[in-house]
C-alpha positions in Angstrom: 0.0 0.0 0.0 0.7 3.6 0.3 3.7 4.7 2.4 2.7 7.0 5.3 3.7 10.6 5.2 6.2 12.0 7.8 3.2 13.7 9.6 1.3 10.4 9.8 4.4 8.6 11.1 4.8 11.3 13.8 1.2 11.1 14.9 1.3 7.3 15.2 4.8 6.8 16.6 5.7 9.8 18.7 7.7 12.9 17.7 10.2 12.5 14.9 13.4 14.4 15.2 16.8 14.2 13.7 18.3 10.9 14.9 15.2 9.2 16.1 11.7 9.1 17.5 10.6 10.3 20.9 8.1 7.9 22.5 6.3 9.7 25.4 5.4 7.4 28.3 3.3 8.4 31.3 4.3 6.3 34.3 1.7 6.2 37.1 2.7 4.5 40.4 2.3 5.5 44.1 5.7 3.9 44.9 8.6 6.4 44.4 11.1 3.6 44.1 9.1 1.8 41.4 8.6 5.1 39.5 12.4 5.7 39.5 13.2 2.1 38.4 10.7 2.2 35.5 11.8 5.7 34.5 15.5 4.6 34.5 14.7 1.4 32.4 12.7 3.4 29.9 15.3 6.1 29.5 18.1 3.6 28.9 16.4 1.3 26.5 14.5 1.7 23.2 14.3 -2.1 22.8 10.7 -2.3 23.8 9.9 -0.9 20.4 11.4 -3.6 18.2 8.1 -3.9 16.2 8.3 -0.1 15.4 11.9 -0.5 14.3 10.8 -3.0 11.6 8.3 -0.4 10.3 10.7 2.5 10.3 14.2 0.9 9.7 17.4 2.5 11.0 15.5 4.8 13.5 16.4 5.2 17.1 13.7 5.4 19.8 14.0 7.6 22.9 11.7 7.6 25.8 10.5 10.9 27.3 9.1 9.8 30.7 6.5 11.7 32.7 6.2 10.1 36.1 3.3 10.8 38.5 2.3 9.4 41.9 -1.5 8.8 41.5 -4.3 8.2 39.0 -5.7 11.6 40.0 -2.4 13.3 39.0 -2.3 11.4 35.8 -5.7 12.6 34.9 -4.6 16.2 35.5 -1.6 15.7 33.2 -3.9 14.3 30.6 -6.5 17.1 31.0 -9.2 14.8 32.4 -11.3 15.1 35.5 -13.5 12.4 37.0 -16.9 12.2 35.4 -16.1 14.8 32.7 -14.8 14.8 29.1 -11.3 16.0 28.2 -10.7 19.7 29.0 -7.6 21.9 28.8 -4.8 20.1 30.6 -3.9 21.7 34.0 -0.1 21.0 33.6 0.8 21.1 30.0 -0.4 19.4 26.8 1.9 16.3 26.2 0.9 13.8 23.6 1.2 10.6 25.5 2.0 7.5 23.4 1.9 4.9 26.2 0.4 4.9 29.8 2.2 2.4 32.1 0.3 2.2 35.4 0.3 0.4 38.7 -3.0 -1.4 39.3 -3.2 -1.1 43.1 -3.1 2.6 44.1 -5.0 4.6 46.8 -8.0 6.7 45.6 -7.9 5.5 42.0 -6.7 2.1 40.7 -4.9 1.8 37.4 -7.9 0.1 36.0 -10.1 3.1 36.9 -7.6 5.4 35.4 -7.5 3.6 32.1 -11.4 3.4 32.0 -11.5 7.2 32.4 -8.9 7.7 29.7 -10.8 5.4 27.3 
């Protein structure tokens, strides 16, 4: 079929820039230790995206990690509030490619967060 344009690749695979693609990951975990470990692993490795590398050969992947301590804080980052549709983000307007969340957190579980995002 048709080869996607650079804009289409950017929209579906993160931000393209000279030397690679930035994949934006929102990490949500109430444990500061777990957040630091996941953030460190993601920043050091682009190997999680082997399938993308076959689609865009000879491209490097970099992880931009936003780490927060609760589902409520993640919703703020994403511009969501409980029971409402998306609104202007209270922090900034990142385009998040992946949400990696803990399941068991106080106030809002990871499952509840992902239901709200969906």
